[in-house]
Tab-separated table of C-alpha atoms and ligand atoms in Angstrom:
chain	number	residue	atom	x	y	z
A	24	MET	CA	0.000	0.000	0.000
A	25	ASN	CA	1.218	3.494	-0.878
A	26	TYR	CA	0.232	6.670	0.926
A	27	ILE	CA	-0.165	9.832	-1.102
A	28	VAL	CA	-0.456	12.709	1.321
A	29	ALA	CA	-1.530	16.256	0.454
A	30	ASN	CA	-0.078	18.821	2.844
A	31	TRP	CA	-1.764	22.131	2.071
A	32	LYS	CA	0.394	23.895	4.672
A	33	SER	CA	-0.914	27.356	5.659
A	34	ASN	CA	-2.907	27.955	2.488
A	35	LYS	CA	-6.519	28.437	1.320
A	36	LYS	CA	-9.596	30.230	2.578
A	37	PHE	CA	-12.796	28.564	3.704
A	38	ASP	CA	-14.651	28.794	0.370
A	39	GLU	CA	-11.653	27.396	-1.518
A	40	VAL	CA	-11.855	24.162	0.460
A	41	TRP	CA	-15.181	23.224	-1.147
A	42	VAL	CA	-13.920	24.054	-4.586
A	43	TRP	CA	-10.822	21.917	-4.038
A	44	PHE	CA	-12.819	18.843	-3.020
A	45	ASP	CA	-15.382	19.284	-5.806
A	46	GLU	CA	-12.669	19.558	-8.437
A	47	PHE	CA	-10.619	16.742	-6.963
A	48	GLY	CA	-13.737	14.568	-6.773
A	49	LYS	CA	-14.392	15.074	-10.489
A	50	GLN	CA	-10.887	14.095	-11.566
A	51	TYR	CA	-9.858	11.541	-8.964
A	52	GLN	CA	-9.590	7.894	-9.965
A	53	PRO	CA	-9.147	5.587	-6.964
A	54	ARG	CA	-6.517	2.885	-7.223
A	55	PRO	CA	-6.529	-0.118	-4.893
A	56	GLU	CA	-2.834	0.261	-4.047
A	57	HIS	CA	-3.109	3.935	-3.048
A	58	GLU	CA	-4.439	5.538	0.113
A	59	ILE	CA	-4.954	9.267	-0.336
A	60	VAL	CA	-4.670	11.525	2.723
A	61	VAL	CA	-5.637	15.200	2.551
A	62	ALA	CA	-4.336	17.420	5.342
A	63	PRO	CA	-6.028	20.846	5.308
A	64	PRO	CA	-5.365	23.515	7.957
A	65	PHE	CA	-7.162	22.960	11.292
A	66	PRO	CA	-10.103	25.379	10.799
A	67	PHE	CA	-11.227	23.492	7.696
A	68	VAL	CA	-11.025	19.940	8.934
A	69	PHE	CA	-14.672	19.458	9.944
A	70	GLU	CA	-16.027	21.042	6.756
A	71	ALA	CA	-13.620	18.938	4.737
A	72	SER	CA	-14.886	15.860	6.516
A	73	LYS	CA	-18.514	16.725	5.677
A	74	LYS	CA	-17.559	17.350	2.095
A	75	LEU	CA	-15.683	14.059	1.818
A	76	LYS	CA	-18.705	12.173	3.176
A	77	GLU	CA	-20.936	13.909	0.685
A	78	LEU	CA	-18.632	13.060	-2.231
A	79	ASP	CA	-18.125	9.525	-0.933
A	80	LEU	CA	-14.661	9.201	-2.476
A	81	ASP	CA	-13.077	5.810	-2.251
A	82	ARG	CA	-9.738	5.526	-0.406
A	83	VAL	CA	-9.495	9.172	0.585
A	84	SER	CA	-9.158	10.151	4.221
A	85	LEU	CA	-8.293	13.214	6.219
A	86	GLY	CA	-5.277	14.260	8.201
A	87	VAL	CA	-4.066	17.291	10.104
A	88	GLN	CA	-0.695	18.991	9.697
A	89	ASP	CA	0.189	19.086	13.366
A	90	VAL	CA	-1.233	18.450	16.806
A	91	SER	CA	-0.609	19.641	20.353
A	92	PRO	CA	1.898	17.675	22.434
A	93	PHE	CA	-0.607	18.030	25.299
A	94	PRO	CA	-4.017	16.511	26.036
A	95	PHE	CA	-7.109	18.697	26.682
A	96	GLY	CA	-6.474	21.366	29.287
A	97	ALA	CA	-5.086	24.831	29.977
A	98	TYR	CA	-2.865	25.152	26.893
A	99	THR	CA	-4.058	28.337	25.191
A	100	GLY	CA	-4.143	28.145	21.427
A	101	ALA	CA	-3.337	24.459	21.208
A	102	VAL	CA	-5.343	21.888	19.249
A	103	SER	CA	-5.429	18.585	21.124
A	104	VAL	CA	-5.819	15.434	19.131
A	105	GLY	CA	-9.088	14.678	20.958
A	106	MET	CA	-10.674	17.655	19.168
A	107	VAL	CA	-10.117	16.213	15.713
A	108	ALA	CA	-9.799	12.457	16.250
A	109	GLU	CA	-13.425	11.888	15.201
A	110	VAL	CA	-12.737	13.063	11.668
A	111	VAL	CA	-9.041	12.462	10.955
A	112	ASN	CA	-7.099	9.225	10.632
A	113	TYR	CA	-3.631	10.731	10.198
A	114	ALA	CA	-1.539	13.593	11.558
A	115	ILE	CA	1.701	14.974	10.160
A	116	VAL	CA	4.140	15.800	12.950
A	117	GLY	CA	7.669	17.176	13.063
A	118	HIS	CA	7.580	18.856	9.662
A	119	SER	CA	10.818	20.785	9.104
A	120	GLU	CA	8.818	24.038	8.897
A	121	ARG	CA	7.525	23.363	12.431
A	122	ARG	CA	11.067	22.674	13.572
A	123	GLU	CA	12.445	25.802	11.924
A	124	TYR	CA	9.745	28.423	12.542
A	125	PHE	CA	8.197	27.072	15.740
A	126	HIS	CA	11.381	25.649	17.245
A	127	GLU	CA	9.921	22.236	17.942
A	128	THR	CA	12.232	19.770	19.635
A	129	HIS	CA	12.623	16.011	19.238
A	130	GLN	CA	10.994	15.533	22.646
A	131	GLU	CA	7.965	17.710	21.841
A	132	ILE	CA	7.494	15.822	18.605
A	133	ALA	CA	7.786	12.512	20.459
A	134	ASN	CA	5.088	13.759	22.849
A	135	LYS	CA	2.841	14.514	19.878
A	136	VAL	CA	3.319	10.970	18.600
A	137	GLU	CA	2.357	9.673	22.040
A	138	GLN	CA	-0.802	11.831	22.085
A	139	LEU	CA	-1.767	10.566	18.635
A	140	HIS	CA	-1.366	6.946	19.615
A	141	GLU	CA	-3.514	7.371	22.664
A	142	ALA	CA	-6.256	8.778	20.432
A	143	GLY	CA	-5.850	6.149	17.710
A	144	VAL	CA	-4.631	8.582	15.032
A	145	MET	CA	-1.732	7.458	12.833
A	146	PRO	CA	1.316	9.764	13.018
A	147	ILE	CA	3.218	10.686	9.866
A	148	LEU	CA	6.561	11.661	11.357
A	149	CYS	CA	8.731	13.859	9.121
A	150	VAL	CA	12.505	13.545	9.353
A	151	ASP	CA	15.589	14.642	7.468
A	152	ALA	CA	18.800	12.616	7.317
A	153	PRO	CA	20.932	14.581	9.832
A	154	TYR	CA	18.588	13.952	12.752
A	155	ALA	CA	16.397	10.994	11.741
A	156	ARG	CA	18.131	8.625	14.121
A	157	GLU	CA	17.906	11.022	17.079
A	158	GLN	CA	14.236	11.812	16.426
A	159	ILE	CA	13.307	8.146	16.193
A	160	ALA	CA	15.327	7.396	19.349
A	161	ALA	CA	13.289	10.048	21.223
A	162	LEU	CA	10.049	8.067	20.650
A	163	ARG	CA	8.704	5.621	23.210
A	164	LYS	CA	9.397	2.014	22.228
A	165	GLU	CA	5.679	1.248	21.970
A	166	ASP	CA	5.183	4.169	19.571
A	167	LEU	CA	7.510	2.653	16.986
A	168	ASP	CA	5.058	-0.042	15.992
A	169	LYS	CA	2.365	2.262	14.612
A	170	LEU	CA	4.127	4.887	12.630
A	171	ILE	CA	4.532	6.256	9.134
A	172	VAL	CA	7.801	8.087	8.518
A	173	ALA	CA	8.303	10.713	5.812
A	174	TYR	CA	11.832	11.398	4.636
A	175	GLU	CA	11.958	15.028	3.572
A	176	PRO	CA	15.361	16.480	2.669
A	177	LEU	CA	15.299	20.155	3.629
A	178	GLU	CA	16.840	21.427	0.412
A	179	ALA	CA	14.237	19.619	-1.716
A	180	ILE	CA	11.164	21.057	0.031
A	181	GLY	CA	9.507	23.752	-2.045
A	182	SER	CA	12.633	24.198	-4.174
A	183	GLY	CA	11.345	22.639	-7.385
A	184	THR	CA	14.292	20.236	-7.347
A	185	PRO	CA	13.661	16.871	-5.733
A	186	GLN	CA	16.562	14.901	-4.343
A	187	GLU	CA	18.232	12.470	-6.744
A	188	PRO	CA	16.436	9.090	-6.560
A	189	GLU	CA	19.720	7.240	-5.753
A	190	GLU	CA	20.276	9.471	-2.737
A	191	VAL	CA	16.651	9.045	-1.630
A	192	LYS	CA	17.109	5.274	-1.772
A	193	ARG	CA	20.353	5.450	0.223
A	194	VAL	CA	18.816	7.551	3.013
A	195	VAL	CA	15.531	5.619	3.097
A	196	ASP	CA	17.518	2.383	3.535
A	197	GLU	CA	19.434	3.992	6.379
A	198	ILE	CA	16.256	5.260	8.099
A	199	ALA	CA	14.654	1.828	7.716
A	200	GLU	CA	17.407	0.397	9.917
A	201	TYR	CA	16.128	2.421	12.884
A	202	LEU	CA	12.538	1.262	12.434
A	203	PRO	CA	10.474	-1.937	12.621
A	204	GLU	CA	10.442	-3.644	9.243
A	205	SER	CA	6.789	-2.920	8.538
A	206	THR	CA	7.095	0.879	8.900
A	207	PRO	CA	6.040	2.671	5.696
A	208	ILE	CA	8.566	5.316	4.621
A	209	LEU	CA	7.411	8.135	2.355
A	210	TYR	CA	9.432	10.622	0.346
A	211	GLY	CA	8.604	14.329	0.208
A	212	GLY	CA	10.255	17.288	-1.499
A	213	SER	CA	9.246	18.820	-4.856
A	214	VAL	CA	7.249	15.807	-6.017
A	215	LYS	CA	5.078	16.745	-9.020
A	216	PRO	CA	2.767	14.813	-11.353
A	217	ASP	CA	5.612	14.174	-13.808
A	218	ASN	CA	8.140	12.781	-11.319
A	219	ALA	CA	5.835	11.070	-8.793
A	220	HIS	CA	6.189	7.667	-10.479
A	221	ILE	CA	9.995	7.856	-10.190
A	222	TYR	CA	9.899	8.399	-6.411
A	223	LEU	CA	7.134	5.907	-5.784
A	224	GLY	CA	9.131	3.409	-7.847
A	225	ILE	CA	12.121	3.518	-5.498
A	226	GLU	CA	12.406	0.276	-3.569
A	227	GLY	CA	11.618	0.938	0.086
A	228	VAL	CA	9.510	4.041	-0.622
A	229	ASN	CA	5.852	3.475	0.309
A	230	GLY	CA	4.348	6.821	-0.488
A	231	LEU	CA	4.744	10.512	-1.143
A	232	LEU	CA	4.216	13.685	0.862
A	233	ILE	CA	3.136	16.477	-1.440
A	234	GLY	CA	3.174	20.185	-0.614
A	235	GLY	CA	2.974	22.654	-3.513
A	236	ALA	CA	1.535	20.219	-6.046
A	237	SER	CA	-1.376	19.376	-3.742
A	238	LEU	CA	-2.819	22.897	-3.745
A	239	ASP	CA	-4.255	22.477	-7.210
A	240	PRO	CA	-6.902	19.701	-7.116
A	241	GLY	CA	-6.429	18.781	-10.779
A	242	LYS	CA	-2.680	18.507	-10.396
A	243	PHE	CA	-3.028	16.420	-7.264
A	244	ALA	CA	-5.592	14.087	-8.892
A	245	THR	CA	-3.249	13.663	-11.873
A	246	LEU	CA	-0.337	12.980	-9.552
A	247	ALA	CA	-2.324	10.310	-7.714
A	248	LYS	CA	-3.297	8.757	-11.034
A	249	GLN	CA	0.184	8.750	-12.524
A	250	ALA	CA	2.192	7.776	-9.437
B	22	LIG	P1	6.794	20.424	-1.586
B	22	LIG	O1	6.599	20.223	-0.005
B	22	LIG	O2	6.075	19.309	-2.256
B	22	LIG	O3	6.154	21.779	-1.851
B	22	LIG	O4	8.254	20.426	-1.846
B	22	LIG	C1	6.707	18.958	0.567
B	22	LIG	C2	6.496	19.065	2.049
B	22	LIG	O5	6.952	20.020	2.668
B	22	LIG	O6	5.846	18.190	2.646
């Protein structure tokens, strides 16, 4: 099974969410080997869930782009996993933009993974090569068994130039050594409709994390079809 994850990042207004799903719904062709995950910003998650139900798209589920490292409680501004667990199956955590702009630490990210597991939401943990081992080591042992990892080389994100497939394979093989054998490892960084099949074809890569190319529903549907 391959995961194709749309990370909208901090983009789109409320009315654009409906348009995205309508357009995507028209062009999307489900494939049995692909699980599509759409991760809109927090304020849109419940509307997106309603819309998905209405469209009844096969093999498409929802995710969030982050989650609080804390449970419910006095944590002003935080979104606890319990608030969204009814409608999302996945949560991206530890994205390099969260690390860079919000100064998230390995331990905070490990706490997020723990929160997700307690709520039954599958974490998609983003890592880059220099710290993958340390980040994985910060997780609780029991959290290693239910995890998706996304390898995202910093220089490839949003740059238009994905990492060379040989290098992706080398790093993915290295990351796999720190993980249980069954852990899916995704690649992310400037994946587009015309190169998606190359990255999904790398042995050991079980999916793709898509930023820029997921903002356009037609492009994302094409990517999912061609990958
Ligand atoms: P990109 O982003 O596809 O725009 O490079 C990938 C990501 O940050 O997940």
